[in-house]
Short mmCIF file of C-alpha atoms in Angstrom, two decimals:
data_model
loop_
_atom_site.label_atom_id
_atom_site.label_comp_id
_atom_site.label_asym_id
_atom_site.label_seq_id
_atom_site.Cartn_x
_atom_site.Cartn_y
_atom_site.Cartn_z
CA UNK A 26 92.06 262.08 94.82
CA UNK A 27 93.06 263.00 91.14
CA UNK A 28 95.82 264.55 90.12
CA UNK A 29 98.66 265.14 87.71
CA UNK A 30 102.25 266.60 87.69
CA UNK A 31 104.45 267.84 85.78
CA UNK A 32 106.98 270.20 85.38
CA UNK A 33 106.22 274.15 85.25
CA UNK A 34 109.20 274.96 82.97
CA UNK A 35 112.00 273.41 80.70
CA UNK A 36 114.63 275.21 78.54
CA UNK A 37 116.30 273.36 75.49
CA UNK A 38 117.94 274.89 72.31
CA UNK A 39 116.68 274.95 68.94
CA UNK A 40 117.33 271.94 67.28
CA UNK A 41 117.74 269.46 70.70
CA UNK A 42 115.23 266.88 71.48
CA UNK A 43 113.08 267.57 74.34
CA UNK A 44 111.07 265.10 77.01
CA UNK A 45 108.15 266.29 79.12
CA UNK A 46 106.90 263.68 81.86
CA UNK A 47 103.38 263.81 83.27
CA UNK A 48 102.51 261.12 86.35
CA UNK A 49 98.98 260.67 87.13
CA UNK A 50 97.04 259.23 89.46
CA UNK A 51 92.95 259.16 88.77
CA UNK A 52 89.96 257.50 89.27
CA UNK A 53 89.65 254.54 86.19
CA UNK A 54 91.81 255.75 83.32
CA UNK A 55 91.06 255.50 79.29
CA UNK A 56 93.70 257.52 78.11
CA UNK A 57 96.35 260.33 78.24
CA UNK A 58 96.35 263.53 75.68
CA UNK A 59 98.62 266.12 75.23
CA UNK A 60 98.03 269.77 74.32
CA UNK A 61 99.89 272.63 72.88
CA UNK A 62 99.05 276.27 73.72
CA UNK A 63 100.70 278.90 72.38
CA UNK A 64 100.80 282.31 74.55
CA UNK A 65 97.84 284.36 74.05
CA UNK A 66 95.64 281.24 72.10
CA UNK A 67 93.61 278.32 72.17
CA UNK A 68 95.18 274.49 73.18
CA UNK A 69 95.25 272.60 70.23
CA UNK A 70 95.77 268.43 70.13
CA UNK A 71 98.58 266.59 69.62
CA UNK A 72 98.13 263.09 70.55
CA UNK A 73 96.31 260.44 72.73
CA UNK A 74 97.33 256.96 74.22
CA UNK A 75 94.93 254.49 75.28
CA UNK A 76 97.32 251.83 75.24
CA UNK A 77 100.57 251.35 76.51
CA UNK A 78 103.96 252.54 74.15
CA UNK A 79 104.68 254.60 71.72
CA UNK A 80 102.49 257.20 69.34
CA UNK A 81 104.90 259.00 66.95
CA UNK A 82 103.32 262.08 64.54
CA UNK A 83 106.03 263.95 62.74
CA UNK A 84 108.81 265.67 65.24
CA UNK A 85 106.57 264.60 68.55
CA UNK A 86 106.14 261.51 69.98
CA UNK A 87 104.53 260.23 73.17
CA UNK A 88 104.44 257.17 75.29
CA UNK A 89 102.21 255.83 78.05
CA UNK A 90 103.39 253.34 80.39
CA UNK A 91 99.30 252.45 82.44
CA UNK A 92 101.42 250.48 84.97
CA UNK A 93 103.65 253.26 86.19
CA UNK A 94 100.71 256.12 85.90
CA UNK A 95 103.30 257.83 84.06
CA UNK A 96 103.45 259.58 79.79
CA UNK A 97 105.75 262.12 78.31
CA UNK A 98 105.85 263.99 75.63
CA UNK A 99 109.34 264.11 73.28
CA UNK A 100 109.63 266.96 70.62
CA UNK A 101 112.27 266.69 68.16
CA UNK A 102 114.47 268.57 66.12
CA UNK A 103 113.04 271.78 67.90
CA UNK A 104 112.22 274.86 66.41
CA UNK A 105 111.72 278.05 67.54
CA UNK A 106 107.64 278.16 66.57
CA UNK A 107 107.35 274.87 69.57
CA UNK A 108 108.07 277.25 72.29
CA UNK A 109 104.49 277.10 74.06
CA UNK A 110 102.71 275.83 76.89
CA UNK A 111 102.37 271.37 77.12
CA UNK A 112 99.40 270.33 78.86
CA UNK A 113 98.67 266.77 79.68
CA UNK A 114 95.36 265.74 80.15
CA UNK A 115 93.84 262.56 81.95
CA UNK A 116 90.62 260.92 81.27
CA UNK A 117 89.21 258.85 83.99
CA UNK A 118 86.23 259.73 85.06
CA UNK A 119 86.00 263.19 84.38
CA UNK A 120 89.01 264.87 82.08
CA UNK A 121 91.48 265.97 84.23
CA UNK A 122 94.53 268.44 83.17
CA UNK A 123 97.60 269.20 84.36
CA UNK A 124 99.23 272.95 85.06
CA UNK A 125 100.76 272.81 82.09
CA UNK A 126 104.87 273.02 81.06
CA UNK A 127 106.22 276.11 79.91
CA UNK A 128 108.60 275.21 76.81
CA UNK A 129 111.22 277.88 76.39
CA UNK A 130 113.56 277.01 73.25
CA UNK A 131 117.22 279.11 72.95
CA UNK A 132 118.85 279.77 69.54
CA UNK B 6 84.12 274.98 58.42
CA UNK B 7 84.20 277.23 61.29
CA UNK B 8 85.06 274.97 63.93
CA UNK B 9 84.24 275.95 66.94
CA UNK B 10 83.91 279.57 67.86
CA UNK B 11 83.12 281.88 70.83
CA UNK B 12 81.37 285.55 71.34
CA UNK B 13 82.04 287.76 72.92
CA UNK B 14 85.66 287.69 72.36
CA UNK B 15 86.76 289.64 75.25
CA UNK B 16 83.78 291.72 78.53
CA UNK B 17 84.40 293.35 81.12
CA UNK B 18 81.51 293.44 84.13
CA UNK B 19 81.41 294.93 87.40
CA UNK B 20 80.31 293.07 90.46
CA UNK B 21 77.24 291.64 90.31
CA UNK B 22 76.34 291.70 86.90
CA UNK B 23 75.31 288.82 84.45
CA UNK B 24 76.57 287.58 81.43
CA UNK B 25 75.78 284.76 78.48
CA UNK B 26 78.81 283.38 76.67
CA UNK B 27 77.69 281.56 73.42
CA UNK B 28 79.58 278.64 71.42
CA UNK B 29 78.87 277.44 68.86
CA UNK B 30 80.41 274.27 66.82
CA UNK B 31 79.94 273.11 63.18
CA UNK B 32 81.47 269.60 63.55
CA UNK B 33 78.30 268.21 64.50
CA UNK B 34 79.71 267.04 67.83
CA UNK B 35 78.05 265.49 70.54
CA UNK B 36 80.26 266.77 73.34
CA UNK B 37 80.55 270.16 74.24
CA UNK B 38 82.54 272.12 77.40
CA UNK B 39 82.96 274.73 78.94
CA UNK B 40 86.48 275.66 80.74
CA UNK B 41 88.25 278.26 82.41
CA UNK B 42 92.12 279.02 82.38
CA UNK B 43 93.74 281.11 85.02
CA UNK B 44 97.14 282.70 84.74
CA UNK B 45 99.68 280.23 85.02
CA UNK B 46 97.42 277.10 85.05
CA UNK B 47 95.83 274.60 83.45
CA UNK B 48 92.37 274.04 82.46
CA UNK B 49 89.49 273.49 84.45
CA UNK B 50 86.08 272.18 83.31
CA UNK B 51 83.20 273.60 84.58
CA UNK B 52 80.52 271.69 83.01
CA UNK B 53 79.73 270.15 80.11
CA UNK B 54 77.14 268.23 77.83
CA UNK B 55 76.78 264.85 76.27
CA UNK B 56 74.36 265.60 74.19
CA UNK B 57 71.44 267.97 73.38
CA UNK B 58 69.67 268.54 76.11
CA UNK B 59 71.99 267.72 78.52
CA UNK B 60 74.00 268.86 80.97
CA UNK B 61 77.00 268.26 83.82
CA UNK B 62 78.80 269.74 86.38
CA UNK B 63 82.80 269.77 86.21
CA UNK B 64 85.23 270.53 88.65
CA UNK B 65 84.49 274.11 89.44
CA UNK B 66 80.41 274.47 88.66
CA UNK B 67 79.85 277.08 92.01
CA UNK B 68 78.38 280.62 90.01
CA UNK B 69 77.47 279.27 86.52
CA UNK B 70 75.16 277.56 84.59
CA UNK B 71 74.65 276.08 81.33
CA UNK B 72 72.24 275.02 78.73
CA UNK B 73 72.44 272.75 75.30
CA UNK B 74 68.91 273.60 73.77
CA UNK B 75 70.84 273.20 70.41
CA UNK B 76 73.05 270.51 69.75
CA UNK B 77 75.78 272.85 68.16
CA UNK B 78 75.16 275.63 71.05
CA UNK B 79 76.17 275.43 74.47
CA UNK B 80 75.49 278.57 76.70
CA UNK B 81 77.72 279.63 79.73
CA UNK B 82 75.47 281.67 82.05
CA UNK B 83 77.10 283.79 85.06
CA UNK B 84 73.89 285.14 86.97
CA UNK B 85 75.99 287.26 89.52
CA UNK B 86 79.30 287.94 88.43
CA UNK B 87 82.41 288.20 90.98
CA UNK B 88 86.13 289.03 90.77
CA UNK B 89 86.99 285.28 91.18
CA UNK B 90 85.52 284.89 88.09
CA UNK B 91 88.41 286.85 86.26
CA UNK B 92 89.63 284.12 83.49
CA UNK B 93 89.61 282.91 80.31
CA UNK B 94 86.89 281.08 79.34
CA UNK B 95 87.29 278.56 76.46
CA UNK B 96 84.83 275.98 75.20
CA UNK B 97 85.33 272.65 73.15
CA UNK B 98 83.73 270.33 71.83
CA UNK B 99 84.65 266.49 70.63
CA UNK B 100 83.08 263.96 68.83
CA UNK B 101 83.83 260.98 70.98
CA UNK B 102 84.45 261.78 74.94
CA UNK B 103 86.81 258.63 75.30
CA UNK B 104 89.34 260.04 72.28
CA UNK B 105 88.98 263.03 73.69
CA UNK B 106 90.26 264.80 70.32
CA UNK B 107 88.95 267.94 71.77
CA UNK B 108 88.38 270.86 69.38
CA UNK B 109 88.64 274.84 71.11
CA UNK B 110 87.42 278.09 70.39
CA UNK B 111 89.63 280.94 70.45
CA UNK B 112 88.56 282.18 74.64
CA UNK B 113 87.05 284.98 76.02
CA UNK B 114 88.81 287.09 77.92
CA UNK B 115 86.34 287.99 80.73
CA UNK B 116 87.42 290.75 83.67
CA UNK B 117 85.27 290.86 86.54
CA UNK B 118 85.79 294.57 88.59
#
C-alpha cells in the first residue's frame, strides 16, 4: 500500500530551529514536497526533492534520503507567523499526502 | 494574475441536492485537481486532469464527477449530495505533474445537512 507518516504535533519556541520527519513508502517515487497551511487557508509550496540531500530556501530547508523512504523539513530561526500546518506530499504514482504536522511556536 | 481561484466560496445543501464547483486558473497550466480536506487531515485527491479534455479518478472519486471542457476550467460536480461530503474542497493546478509545484485556490467550504 501507500502511505506516509508523520507527526500530528510539535511545539518549539520562537527563535529555535525546528525538524519535521515524513517516512514514506509508495508505489515508484519522483519526489517529495512540502506544504504550509496556515489555519483557515490554502497550502502553499515550499520545496521539492527529486534527488537525494539537501534543498535550502531562506530559513527552511529540506532533505530526502530515497534509500531510507525518509525527508524532513527544518525551519529556522522561527517566528511566530510559521506556526501552521506541514504537509508532506509523495509523488509516485498518484500524489499522495500526509495528515499533516501541527507547528505550534511559544514566545 | 489571478492564480487560481474558486466559486462559490462557501454552500450549504441539504441531502440530496446537487452542486457545481468551478475553478478556474490563469497560469495556463496543464494540470488541474480537485481535493478535499477534512478536519484534522490531510489532503485527498479526488480526481484530476492532464489536460483539456481529460479526466482521472483520485483516491476518493465515489459521488463526484468532473469535467475539463476548458483548459483553464475544471468543474467538480456532486449529483446527490450527502453528509459525508462535509469538507473543504480546494483545487490546484501545476504546470508540470512530476515538480508538482502545485498552485491552490482559496477552498470552499461546503456543509452537507
Amino acid at each position: 500500500g501507500q502511505s506516509l507518516e508523520q507527526p500530528s504535533e510539535v511545539t518549539a519556541v520562537e527563535g529555535a530551529i525546528v525538524q519535521i520527519n515524513c517516512t514514506y513508502q509508495t508505489s515508484g517515487f519522483y519526489g517529495l514536497s512540502w506544504y504550509q497551511q496556515h489555519d483557515g487557508g490554502a497550502p502553499t509550496f515550499l520545496s521539492y526533492n527529486a534527488l537525494d540531500g539537501l534543498e535550502e530556501t531562506g530559513r527552511f530547508s529540506s532533505f530526502l534520503s530515497r534509500s531510507d523512504s525518509y525527508g524532513y523539513l527544518l525551519l529556522q530561526e522561527l517566528q511566530m507567523k510559521d506556526s501552521a500546518s506541514y504537509f508532506c506530499a509523495v509523488r509516485g504514482y498518484q500524489l499522495i499526502w500526509g495528515a499533516g504536522t501541527k507547528l505550534i511556536i511559544k514566545p | 494574475n489571478a492564480g487560481v481561484t474558486q466559486t462559490p466560496k462557501f454552500r450549504v445543501l441539504k441531502t440530496g441536492q446537487s452542486m457545481t464547483l468551478l475553478c478556474a486558473q490563469d497560469m495556463n497550466h496543464e494540470y488541474m485537481y480537485w481535493y478535499r480536506q477534512d478536519p484534522g487531515m490531510g489532503l485527498r485527491l479526488i480526481h484530476y486532469s492532464v489536460g483539456e479534455g481529460t479526466t482521472a479518478k483520485g483516491e476518493v472519486p465515489d459521488g463526484y464527477n468532473v469535467s475539463r471542457l476548458k483548459k483553464q476550467n475544471f468543474l467538480l460536480g456532486l449529483e446527490s449530495a450527502a453528509p459525508s461530503q462535509t469538507s473543504v474542497y480546494f483545487c490546484a493546478s501545476s504546470g508540470q505533474a512530476r515538480t508538482d509545484t502545485q498552485y491552490f485556490g482559496p477552498g470552499t467550504r461546503l456543509t452537507v445537512l
